[in-house]
mmCIF file of C-alpha atoms and ligand atoms in Angstrom:
data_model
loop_
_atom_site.group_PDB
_atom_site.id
_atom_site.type_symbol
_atom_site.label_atom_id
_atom_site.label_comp_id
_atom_site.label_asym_id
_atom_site.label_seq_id
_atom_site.Cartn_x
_atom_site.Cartn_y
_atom_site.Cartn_z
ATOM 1 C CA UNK A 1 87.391 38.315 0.622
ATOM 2 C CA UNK A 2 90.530 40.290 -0.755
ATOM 3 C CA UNK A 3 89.900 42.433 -3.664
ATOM 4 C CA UNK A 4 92.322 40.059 -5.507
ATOM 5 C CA UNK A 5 89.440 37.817 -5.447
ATOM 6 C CA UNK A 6 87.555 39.347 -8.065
ATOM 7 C CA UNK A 7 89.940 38.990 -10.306
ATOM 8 C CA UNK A 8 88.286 37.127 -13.805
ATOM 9 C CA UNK A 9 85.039 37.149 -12.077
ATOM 10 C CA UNK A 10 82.079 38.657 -13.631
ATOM 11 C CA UNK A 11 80.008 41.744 -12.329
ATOM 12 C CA UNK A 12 76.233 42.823 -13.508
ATOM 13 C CA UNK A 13 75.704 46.611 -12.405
ATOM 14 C CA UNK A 14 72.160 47.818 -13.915
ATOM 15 C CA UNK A 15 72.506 52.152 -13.963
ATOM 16 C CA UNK A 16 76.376 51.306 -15.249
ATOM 17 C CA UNK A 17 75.926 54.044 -17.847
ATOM 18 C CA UNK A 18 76.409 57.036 -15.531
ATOM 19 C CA UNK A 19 76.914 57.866 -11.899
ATOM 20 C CA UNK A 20 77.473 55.805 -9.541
ATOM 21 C CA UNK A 21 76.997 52.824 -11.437
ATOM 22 C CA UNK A 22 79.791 53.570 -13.869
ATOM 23 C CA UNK A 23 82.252 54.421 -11.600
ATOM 24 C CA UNK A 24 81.659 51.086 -9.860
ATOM 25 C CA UNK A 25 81.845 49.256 -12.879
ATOM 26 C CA UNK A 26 85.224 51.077 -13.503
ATOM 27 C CA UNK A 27 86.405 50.480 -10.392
ATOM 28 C CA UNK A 28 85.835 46.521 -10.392
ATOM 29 C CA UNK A 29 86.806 46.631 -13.894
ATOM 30 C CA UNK A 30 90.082 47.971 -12.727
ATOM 31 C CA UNK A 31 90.532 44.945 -10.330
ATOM 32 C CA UNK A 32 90.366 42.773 -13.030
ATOM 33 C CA UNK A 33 86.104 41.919 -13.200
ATOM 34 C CA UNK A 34 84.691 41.661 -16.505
ATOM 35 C CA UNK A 35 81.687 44.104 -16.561
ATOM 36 C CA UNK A 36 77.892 44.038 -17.575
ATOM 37 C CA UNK A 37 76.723 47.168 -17.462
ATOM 38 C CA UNK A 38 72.628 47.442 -18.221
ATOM 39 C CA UNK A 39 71.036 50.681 -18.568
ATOM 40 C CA UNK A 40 67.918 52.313 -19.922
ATOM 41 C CA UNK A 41 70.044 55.424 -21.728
ATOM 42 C CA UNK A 42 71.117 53.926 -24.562
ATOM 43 C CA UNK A 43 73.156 56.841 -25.600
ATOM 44 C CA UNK A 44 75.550 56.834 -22.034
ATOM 45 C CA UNK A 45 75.447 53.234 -22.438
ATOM 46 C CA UNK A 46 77.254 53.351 -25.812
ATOM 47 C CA UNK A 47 79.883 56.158 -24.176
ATOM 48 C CA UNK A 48 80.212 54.237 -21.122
ATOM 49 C CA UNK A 49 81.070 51.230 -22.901
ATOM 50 C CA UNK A 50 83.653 52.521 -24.626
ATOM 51 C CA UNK A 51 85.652 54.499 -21.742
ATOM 52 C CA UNK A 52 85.535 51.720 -19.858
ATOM 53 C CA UNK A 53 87.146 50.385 -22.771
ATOM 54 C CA UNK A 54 89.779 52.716 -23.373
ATOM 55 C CA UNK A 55 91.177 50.965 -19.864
ATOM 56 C CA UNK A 56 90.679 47.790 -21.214
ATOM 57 C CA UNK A 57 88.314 46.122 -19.281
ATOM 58 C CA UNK A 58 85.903 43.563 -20.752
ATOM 59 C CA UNK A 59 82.505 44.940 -21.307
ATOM 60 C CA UNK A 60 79.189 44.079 -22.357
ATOM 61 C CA UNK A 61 76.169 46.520 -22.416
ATOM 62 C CA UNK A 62 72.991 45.415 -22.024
ATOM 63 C CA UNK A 63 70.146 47.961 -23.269
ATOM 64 C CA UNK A 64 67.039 47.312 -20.056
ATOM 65 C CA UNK A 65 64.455 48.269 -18.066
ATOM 66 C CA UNK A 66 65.106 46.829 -15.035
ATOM 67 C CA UNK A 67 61.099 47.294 -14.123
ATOM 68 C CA UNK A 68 60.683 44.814 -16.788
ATOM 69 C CA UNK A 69 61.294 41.284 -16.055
ATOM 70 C CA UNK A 70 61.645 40.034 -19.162
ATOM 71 C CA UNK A 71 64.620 42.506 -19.731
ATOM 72 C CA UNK A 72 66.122 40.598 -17.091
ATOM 73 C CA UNK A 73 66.032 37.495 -18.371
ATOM 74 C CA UNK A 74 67.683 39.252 -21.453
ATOM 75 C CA UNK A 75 70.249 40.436 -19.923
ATOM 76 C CA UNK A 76 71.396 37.220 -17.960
ATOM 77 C CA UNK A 77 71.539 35.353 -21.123
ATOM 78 C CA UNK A 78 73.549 37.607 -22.903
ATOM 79 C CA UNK A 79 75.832 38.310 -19.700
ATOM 80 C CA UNK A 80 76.334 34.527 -19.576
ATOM 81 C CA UNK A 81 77.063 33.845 -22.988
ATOM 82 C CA UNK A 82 79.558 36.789 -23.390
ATOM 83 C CA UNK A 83 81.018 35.690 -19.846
ATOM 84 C CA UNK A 84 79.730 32.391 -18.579
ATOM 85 C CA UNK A 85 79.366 32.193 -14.953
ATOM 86 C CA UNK A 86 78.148 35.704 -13.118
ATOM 87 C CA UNK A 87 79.400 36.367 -9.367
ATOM 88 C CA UNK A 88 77.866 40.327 -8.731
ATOM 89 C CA UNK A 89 74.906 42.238 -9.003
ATOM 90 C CA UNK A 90 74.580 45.431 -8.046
ATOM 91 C CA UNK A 91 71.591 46.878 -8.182
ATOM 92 C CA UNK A 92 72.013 50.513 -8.594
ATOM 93 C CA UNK A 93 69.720 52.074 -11.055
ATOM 94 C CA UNK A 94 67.349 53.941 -9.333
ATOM 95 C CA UNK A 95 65.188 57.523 -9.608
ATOM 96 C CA UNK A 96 64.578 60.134 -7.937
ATOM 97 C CA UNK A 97 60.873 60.559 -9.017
ATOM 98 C CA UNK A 98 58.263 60.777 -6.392
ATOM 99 C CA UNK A 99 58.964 64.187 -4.786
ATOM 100 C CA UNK A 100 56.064 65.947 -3.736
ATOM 101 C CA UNK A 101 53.814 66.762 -0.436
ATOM 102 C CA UNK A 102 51.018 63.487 0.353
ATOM 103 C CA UNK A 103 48.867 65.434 -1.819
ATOM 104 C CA UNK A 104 50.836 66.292 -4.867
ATOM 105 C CA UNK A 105 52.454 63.104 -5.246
ATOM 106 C CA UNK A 106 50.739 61.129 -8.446
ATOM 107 C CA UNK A 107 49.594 57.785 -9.117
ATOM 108 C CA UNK A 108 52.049 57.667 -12.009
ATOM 109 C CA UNK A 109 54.793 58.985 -10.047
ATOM 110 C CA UNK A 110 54.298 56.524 -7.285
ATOM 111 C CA UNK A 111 54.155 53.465 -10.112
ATOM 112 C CA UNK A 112 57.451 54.243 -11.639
ATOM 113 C CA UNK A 113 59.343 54.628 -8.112
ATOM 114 C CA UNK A 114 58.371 51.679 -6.889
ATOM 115 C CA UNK A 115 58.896 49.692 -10.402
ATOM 116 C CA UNK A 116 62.041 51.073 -10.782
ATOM 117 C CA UNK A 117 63.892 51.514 -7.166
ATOM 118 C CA UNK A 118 62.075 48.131 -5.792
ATOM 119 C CA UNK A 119 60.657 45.798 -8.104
ATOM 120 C CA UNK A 120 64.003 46.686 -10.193
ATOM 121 C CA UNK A 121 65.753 45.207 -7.237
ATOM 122 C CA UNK A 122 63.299 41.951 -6.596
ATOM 123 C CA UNK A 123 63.617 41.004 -10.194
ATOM 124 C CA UNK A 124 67.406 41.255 -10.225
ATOM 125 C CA UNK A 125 67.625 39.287 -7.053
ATOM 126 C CA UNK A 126 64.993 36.654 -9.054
ATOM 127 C CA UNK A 127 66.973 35.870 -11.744
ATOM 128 C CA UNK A 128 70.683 35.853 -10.581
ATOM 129 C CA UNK A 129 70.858 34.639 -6.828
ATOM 130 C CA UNK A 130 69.270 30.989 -8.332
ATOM 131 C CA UNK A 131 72.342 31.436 -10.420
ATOM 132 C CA UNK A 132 74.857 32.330 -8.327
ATOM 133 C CA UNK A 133 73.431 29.113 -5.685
ATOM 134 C CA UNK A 134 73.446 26.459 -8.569
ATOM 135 C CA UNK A 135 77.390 28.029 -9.948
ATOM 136 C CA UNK A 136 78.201 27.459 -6.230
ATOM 137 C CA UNK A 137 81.237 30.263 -6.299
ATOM 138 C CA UNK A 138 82.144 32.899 -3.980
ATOM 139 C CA UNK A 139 79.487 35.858 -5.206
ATOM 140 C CA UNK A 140 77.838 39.331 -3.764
ATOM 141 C CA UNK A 141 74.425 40.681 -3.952
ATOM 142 C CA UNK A 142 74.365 44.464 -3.839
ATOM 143 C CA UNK A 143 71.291 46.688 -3.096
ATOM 144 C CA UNK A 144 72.122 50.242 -3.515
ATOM 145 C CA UNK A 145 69.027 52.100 -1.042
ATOM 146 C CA UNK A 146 70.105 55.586 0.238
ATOM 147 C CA UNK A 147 70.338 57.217 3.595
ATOM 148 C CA UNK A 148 67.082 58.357 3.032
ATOM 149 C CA UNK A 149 66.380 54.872 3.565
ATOM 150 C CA UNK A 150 67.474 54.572 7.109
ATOM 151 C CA UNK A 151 64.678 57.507 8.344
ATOM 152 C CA UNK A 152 62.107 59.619 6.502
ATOM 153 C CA UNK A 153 62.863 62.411 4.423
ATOM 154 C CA UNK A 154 59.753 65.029 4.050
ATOM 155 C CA UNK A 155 58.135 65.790 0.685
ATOM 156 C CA UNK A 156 60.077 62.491 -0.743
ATOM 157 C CA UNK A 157 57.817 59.895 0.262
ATOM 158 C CA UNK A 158 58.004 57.481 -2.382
ATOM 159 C CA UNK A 159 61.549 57.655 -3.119
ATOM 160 C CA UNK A 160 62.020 56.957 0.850
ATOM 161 C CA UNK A 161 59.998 54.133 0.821
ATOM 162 C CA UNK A 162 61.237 52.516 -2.217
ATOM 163 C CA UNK A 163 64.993 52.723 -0.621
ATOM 164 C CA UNK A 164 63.489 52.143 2.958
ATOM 165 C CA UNK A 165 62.205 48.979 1.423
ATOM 166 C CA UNK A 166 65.699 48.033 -0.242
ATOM 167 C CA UNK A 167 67.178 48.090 3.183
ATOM 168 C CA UNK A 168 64.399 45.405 4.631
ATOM 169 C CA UNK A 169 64.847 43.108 1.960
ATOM 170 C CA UNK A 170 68.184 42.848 2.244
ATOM 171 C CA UNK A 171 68.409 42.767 5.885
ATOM 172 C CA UNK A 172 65.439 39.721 4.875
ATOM 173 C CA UNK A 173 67.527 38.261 2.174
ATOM 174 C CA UNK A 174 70.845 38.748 4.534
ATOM 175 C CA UNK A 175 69.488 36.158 6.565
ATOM 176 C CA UNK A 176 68.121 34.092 3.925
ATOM 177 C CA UNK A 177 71.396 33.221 2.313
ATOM 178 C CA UNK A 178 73.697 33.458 5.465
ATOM 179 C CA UNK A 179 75.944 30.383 4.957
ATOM 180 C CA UNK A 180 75.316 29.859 1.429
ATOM 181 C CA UNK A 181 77.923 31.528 -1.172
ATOM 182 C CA UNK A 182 76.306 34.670 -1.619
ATOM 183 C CA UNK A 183 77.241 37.391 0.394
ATOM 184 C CA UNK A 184 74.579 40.404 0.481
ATOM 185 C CA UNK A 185 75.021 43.986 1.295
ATOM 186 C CA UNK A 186 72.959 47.457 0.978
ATOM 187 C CA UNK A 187 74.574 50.463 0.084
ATOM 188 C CA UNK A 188 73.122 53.658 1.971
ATOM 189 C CA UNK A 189 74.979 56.527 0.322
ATOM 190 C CA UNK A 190 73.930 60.761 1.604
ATOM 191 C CA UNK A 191 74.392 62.781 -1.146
ATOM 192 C CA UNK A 192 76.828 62.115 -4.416
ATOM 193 C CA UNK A 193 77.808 64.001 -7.303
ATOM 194 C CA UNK A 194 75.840 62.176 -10.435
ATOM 195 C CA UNK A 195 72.834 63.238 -12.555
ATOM 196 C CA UNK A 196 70.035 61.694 -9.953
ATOM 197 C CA UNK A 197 68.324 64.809 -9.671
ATOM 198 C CA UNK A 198 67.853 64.622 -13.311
ATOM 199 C CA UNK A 199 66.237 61.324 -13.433
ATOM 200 C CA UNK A 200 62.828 62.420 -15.279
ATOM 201 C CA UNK A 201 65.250 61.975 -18.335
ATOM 202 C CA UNK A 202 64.632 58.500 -17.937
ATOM 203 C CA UNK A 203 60.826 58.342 -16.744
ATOM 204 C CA UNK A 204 59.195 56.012 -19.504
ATOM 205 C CA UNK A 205 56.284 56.906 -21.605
ATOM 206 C CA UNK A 206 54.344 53.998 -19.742
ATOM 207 C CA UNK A 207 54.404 56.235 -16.160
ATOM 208 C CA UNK A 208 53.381 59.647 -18.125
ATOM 209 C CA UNK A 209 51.228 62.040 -16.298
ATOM 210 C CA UNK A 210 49.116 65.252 -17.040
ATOM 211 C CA UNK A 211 49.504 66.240 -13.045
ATOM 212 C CA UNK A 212 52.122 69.527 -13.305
ATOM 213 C CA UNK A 213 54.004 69.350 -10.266
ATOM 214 C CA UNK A 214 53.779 72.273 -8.036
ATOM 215 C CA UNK A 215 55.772 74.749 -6.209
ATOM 216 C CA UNK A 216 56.608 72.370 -3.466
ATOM 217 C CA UNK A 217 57.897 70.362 -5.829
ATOM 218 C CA UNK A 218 60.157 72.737 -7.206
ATOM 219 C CA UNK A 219 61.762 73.764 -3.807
ATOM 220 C CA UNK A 220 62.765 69.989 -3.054
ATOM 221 C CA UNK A 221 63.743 69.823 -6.590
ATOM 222 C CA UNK A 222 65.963 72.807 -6.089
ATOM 223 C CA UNK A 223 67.045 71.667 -2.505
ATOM 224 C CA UNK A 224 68.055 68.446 -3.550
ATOM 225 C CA UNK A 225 69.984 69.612 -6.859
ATOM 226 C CA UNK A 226 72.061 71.796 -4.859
ATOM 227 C CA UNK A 227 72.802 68.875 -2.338
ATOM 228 C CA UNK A 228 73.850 66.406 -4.805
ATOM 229 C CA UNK A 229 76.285 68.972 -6.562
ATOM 230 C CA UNK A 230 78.348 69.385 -3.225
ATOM 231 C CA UNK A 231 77.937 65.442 -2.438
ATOM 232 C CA UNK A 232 80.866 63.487 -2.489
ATOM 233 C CA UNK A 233 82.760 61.791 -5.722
ATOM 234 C CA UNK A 234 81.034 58.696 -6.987
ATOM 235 C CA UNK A 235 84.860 57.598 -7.162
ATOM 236 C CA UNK A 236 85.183 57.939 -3.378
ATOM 237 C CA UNK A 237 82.006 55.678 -2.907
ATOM 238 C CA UNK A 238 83.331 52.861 -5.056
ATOM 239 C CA UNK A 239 86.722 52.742 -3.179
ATOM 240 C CA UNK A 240 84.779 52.447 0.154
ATOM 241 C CA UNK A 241 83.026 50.015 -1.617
ATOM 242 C CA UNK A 242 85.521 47.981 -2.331
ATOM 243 C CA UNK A 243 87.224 48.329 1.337
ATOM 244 C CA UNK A 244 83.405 47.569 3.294
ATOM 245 C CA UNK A 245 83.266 44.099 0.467
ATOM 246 C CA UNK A 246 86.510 43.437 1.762
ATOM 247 C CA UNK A 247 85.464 43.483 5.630
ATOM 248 C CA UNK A 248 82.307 41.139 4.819
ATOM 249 C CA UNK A 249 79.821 44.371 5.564
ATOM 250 C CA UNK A 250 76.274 44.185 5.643
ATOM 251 C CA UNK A 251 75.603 48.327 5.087
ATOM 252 C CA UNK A 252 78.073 50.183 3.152
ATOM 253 C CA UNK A 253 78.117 53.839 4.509
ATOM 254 C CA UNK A 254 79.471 56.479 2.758
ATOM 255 C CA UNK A 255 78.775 59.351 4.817
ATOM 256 C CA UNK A 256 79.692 58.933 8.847
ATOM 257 C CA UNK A 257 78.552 62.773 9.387
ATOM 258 C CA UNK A 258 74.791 61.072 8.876
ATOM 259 C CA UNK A 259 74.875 58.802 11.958
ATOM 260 C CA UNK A 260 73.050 61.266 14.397
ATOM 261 C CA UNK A 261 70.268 60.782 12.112
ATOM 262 C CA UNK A 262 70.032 57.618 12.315
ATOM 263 C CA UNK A 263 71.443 57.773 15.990
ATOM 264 C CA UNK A 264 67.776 59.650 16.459
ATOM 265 C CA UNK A 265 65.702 57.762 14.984
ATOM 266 C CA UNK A 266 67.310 54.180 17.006
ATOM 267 C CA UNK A 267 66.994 55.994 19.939
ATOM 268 C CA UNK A 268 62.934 56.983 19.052
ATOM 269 C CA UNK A 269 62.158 53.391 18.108
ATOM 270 C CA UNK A 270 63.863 52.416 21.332
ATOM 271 C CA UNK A 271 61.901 54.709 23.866
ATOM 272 C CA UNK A 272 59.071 53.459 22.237
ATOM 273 C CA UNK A 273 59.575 49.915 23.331
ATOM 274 C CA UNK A 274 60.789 51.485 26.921
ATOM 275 C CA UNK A 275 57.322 53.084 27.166
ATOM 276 C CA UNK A 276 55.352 49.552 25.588
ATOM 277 C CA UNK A 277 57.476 47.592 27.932
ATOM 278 C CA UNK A 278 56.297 49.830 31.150
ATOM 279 C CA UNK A 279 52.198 49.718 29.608
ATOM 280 C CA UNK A 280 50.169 47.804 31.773
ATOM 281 C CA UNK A 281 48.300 46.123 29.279
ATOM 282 C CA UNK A 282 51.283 44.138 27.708
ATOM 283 C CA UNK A 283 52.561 42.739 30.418
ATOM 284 C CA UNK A 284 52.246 38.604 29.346
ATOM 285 C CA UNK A 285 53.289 39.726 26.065
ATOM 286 C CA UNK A 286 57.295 40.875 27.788
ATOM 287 C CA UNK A 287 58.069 37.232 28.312
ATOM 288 C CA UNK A 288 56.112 35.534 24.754
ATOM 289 C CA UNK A 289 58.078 34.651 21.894
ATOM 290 C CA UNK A 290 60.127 36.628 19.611
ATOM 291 C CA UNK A 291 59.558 35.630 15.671
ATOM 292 C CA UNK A 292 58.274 32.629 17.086
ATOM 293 C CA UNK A 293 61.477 31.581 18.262
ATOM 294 C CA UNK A 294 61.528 31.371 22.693
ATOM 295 C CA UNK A 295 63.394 33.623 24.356
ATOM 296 C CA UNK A 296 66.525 32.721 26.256
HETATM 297 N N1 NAD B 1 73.557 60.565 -6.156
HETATM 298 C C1 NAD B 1 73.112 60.527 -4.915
HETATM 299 O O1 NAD B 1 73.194 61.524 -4.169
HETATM 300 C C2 NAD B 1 72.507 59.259 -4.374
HETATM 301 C C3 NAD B 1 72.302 59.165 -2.987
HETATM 302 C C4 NAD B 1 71.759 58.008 -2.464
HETATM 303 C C5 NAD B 1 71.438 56.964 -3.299
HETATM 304 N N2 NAD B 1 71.625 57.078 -4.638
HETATM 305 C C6 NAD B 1 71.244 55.947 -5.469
HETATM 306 O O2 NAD B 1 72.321 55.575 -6.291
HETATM 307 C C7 NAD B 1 71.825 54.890 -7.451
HETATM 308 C C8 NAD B 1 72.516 55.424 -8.689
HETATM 309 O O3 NAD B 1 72.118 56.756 -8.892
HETATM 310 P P1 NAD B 1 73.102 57.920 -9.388
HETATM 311 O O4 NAD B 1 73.219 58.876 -8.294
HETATM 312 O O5 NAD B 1 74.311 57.361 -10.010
HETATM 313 O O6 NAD B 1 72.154 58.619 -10.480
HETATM 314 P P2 NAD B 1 72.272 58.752 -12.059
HETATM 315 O O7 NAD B 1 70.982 59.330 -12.501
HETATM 316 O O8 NAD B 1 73.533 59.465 -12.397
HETATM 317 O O9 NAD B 1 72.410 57.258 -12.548
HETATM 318 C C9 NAD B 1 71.317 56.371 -12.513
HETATM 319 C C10 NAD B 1 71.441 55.407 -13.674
HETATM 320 O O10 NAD B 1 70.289 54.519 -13.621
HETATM 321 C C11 NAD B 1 69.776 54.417 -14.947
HETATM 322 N N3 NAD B 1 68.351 54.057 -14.920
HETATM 323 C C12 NAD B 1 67.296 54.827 -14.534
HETATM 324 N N4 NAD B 1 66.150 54.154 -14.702
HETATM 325 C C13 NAD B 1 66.465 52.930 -15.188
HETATM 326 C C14 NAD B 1 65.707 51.790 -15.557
HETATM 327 N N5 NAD B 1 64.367 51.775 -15.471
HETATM 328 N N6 NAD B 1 66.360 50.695 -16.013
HETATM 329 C C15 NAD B 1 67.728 50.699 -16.136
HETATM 330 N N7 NAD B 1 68.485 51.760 -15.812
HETATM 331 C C16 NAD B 1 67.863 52.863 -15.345
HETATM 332 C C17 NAD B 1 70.028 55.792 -15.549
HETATM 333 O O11 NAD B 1 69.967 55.776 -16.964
HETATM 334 C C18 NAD B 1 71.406 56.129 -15.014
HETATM 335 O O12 NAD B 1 72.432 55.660 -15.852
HETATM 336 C C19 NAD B 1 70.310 55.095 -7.433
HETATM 337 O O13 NAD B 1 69.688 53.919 -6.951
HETATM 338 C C20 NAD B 1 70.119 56.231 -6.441
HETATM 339 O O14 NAD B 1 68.862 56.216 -5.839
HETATM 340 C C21 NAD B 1 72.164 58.195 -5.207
#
């Protein structure tokens, strides 16, 4: 696609209020998108709404909780009634809850990662790729994981595996839709300057817990802070956005200085199979099926 293609097209980004969310929805607003943005903060919803605005692009805002389903219902009515037909989601709100060693690490806190950062991203997908298929135009799904996604990070194990899980499902859903008129992609930013390491501003009553984190908790707290305020601009990202939609990417990176991590961990997974392919004991297995599918 050329960005001139999104021109009078309409964009859903849930987390539009702040961060990286409303610089995206800037950004595409810019190009000429009318924008939904749906957020939890009602407050930076109202402020976002009205600087995007001030550069006159079309927007609706959507008050949700994308861990609810039934706000997402919600929300695709009214974005369809304000706009008709919608041709992006980006899924982008996410937390940073769920820091903590194995044994810190709360039911609660576990709940709301995985509600918010996944099931956030599943009901999303629920509710507008059936729409996108039956409108039949040129649209893009957009899971935003991290790079903590693409290997483990220590003492943030349910934040990893929410955004480790982002990155399978759309690698699944990829697949899924190749050939139909819904292009998918998973954005795996390193660190950017937003307010994600202040996310227990938006942890809802409903994952409340009497567990005080601990010191650990407090160093990656500290660690990550300091991280994020050196990160990149959340305007860089959405330019690089733009430029990896236009090339038809599957992962959006935002940070090339990360690929020897992920240069690693390839490199781990793939002397493992060395070693499993030179074990004795799986020798009929070399030449079985892959997926079910025979081997050429
Ligand atoms: N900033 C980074 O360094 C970084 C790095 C990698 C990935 N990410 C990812 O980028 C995405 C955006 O984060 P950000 O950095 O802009 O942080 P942010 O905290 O500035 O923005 C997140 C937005 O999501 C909203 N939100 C939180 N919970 C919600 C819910 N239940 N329903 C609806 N909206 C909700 C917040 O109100 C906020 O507006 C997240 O998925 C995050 O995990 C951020």
């Amino acid at each position: 696609m050329n960005k001139e293609d999104l021109n009078g097209k309409t964009a859903v980004i849930t987390g539009g209020a702040e961060g990286i969310g409303l610089s995206l929805a800037r950004t595409l607003g810019k190009l000429g998108m009318n924008i939904v943005i749906a957020d939890i903060e009602t407050e930076a919803l109202a402020s976002a709404k009205s600087s995007l605005e001030d550069h006159s692009i079309a927007v609706l805002a959507v008050d949700m909780d994308v861990a609810l389903k039934e706000d997402w219902d919600r929300t695709a009515a009214e974005a369809q009634a304000r706009f008709g037909n919608v041709h992006m989601l980006i899924n982008n709100a996410g937390v940073s809850g769920g820091v903590g060693a194995i044994e810190t690490l709360d039911d609660a806190g576990w709940r709301w990662c995985i509600d918010v950062n996944l099931m956030g991203v599943v009901y999303g997908a629920n509710v507008f790729v059936p729409h996108m298929k039956s409108h039949g135009e040129q649209s893009w799904l957009i899971n935003v994981a991290s790079m903590a996604g693409m290997g483990g990070v220590p003492m943030a194990g349910a934040y990893t595996a929410t955004k480790a899980a982002v990155v399978a499902l759309t690698e699944s859903w990829s697949q899924e839709l190749q050939g139909s008129n819904v292009h998918v992609s998973v954005l795996a930013p390193a660190f950017v300057k937003t307010r994600i390491h202040e996310s227990y501003r938006n942890r809802q009553p409903r994952y409340a817990t009497d567990v005080k984190p601990t010191a650990d908790v407090f160093e990656v707290a500290k660690a990550s802070s300091k991280a994020v305020a050196n990160g990149i601009d959340a305007d860089l990202l959405s330019a690089r956005v733009i430029e990896a939609l236009e090339q038809g990417e599957l992962y959006i990176f935002t940070h090339p200085n990360y690929k020897p991590v992920v240069d690693q961990r390839s490199g781990n997974v793939s002397d493992a199979f060395e070693r499993s392919a030179q074990s004795p004991l799986l020798g009929d297995v070399l030449n079985d099926r892959i997926w079910g599918f025979k081997v050429d």
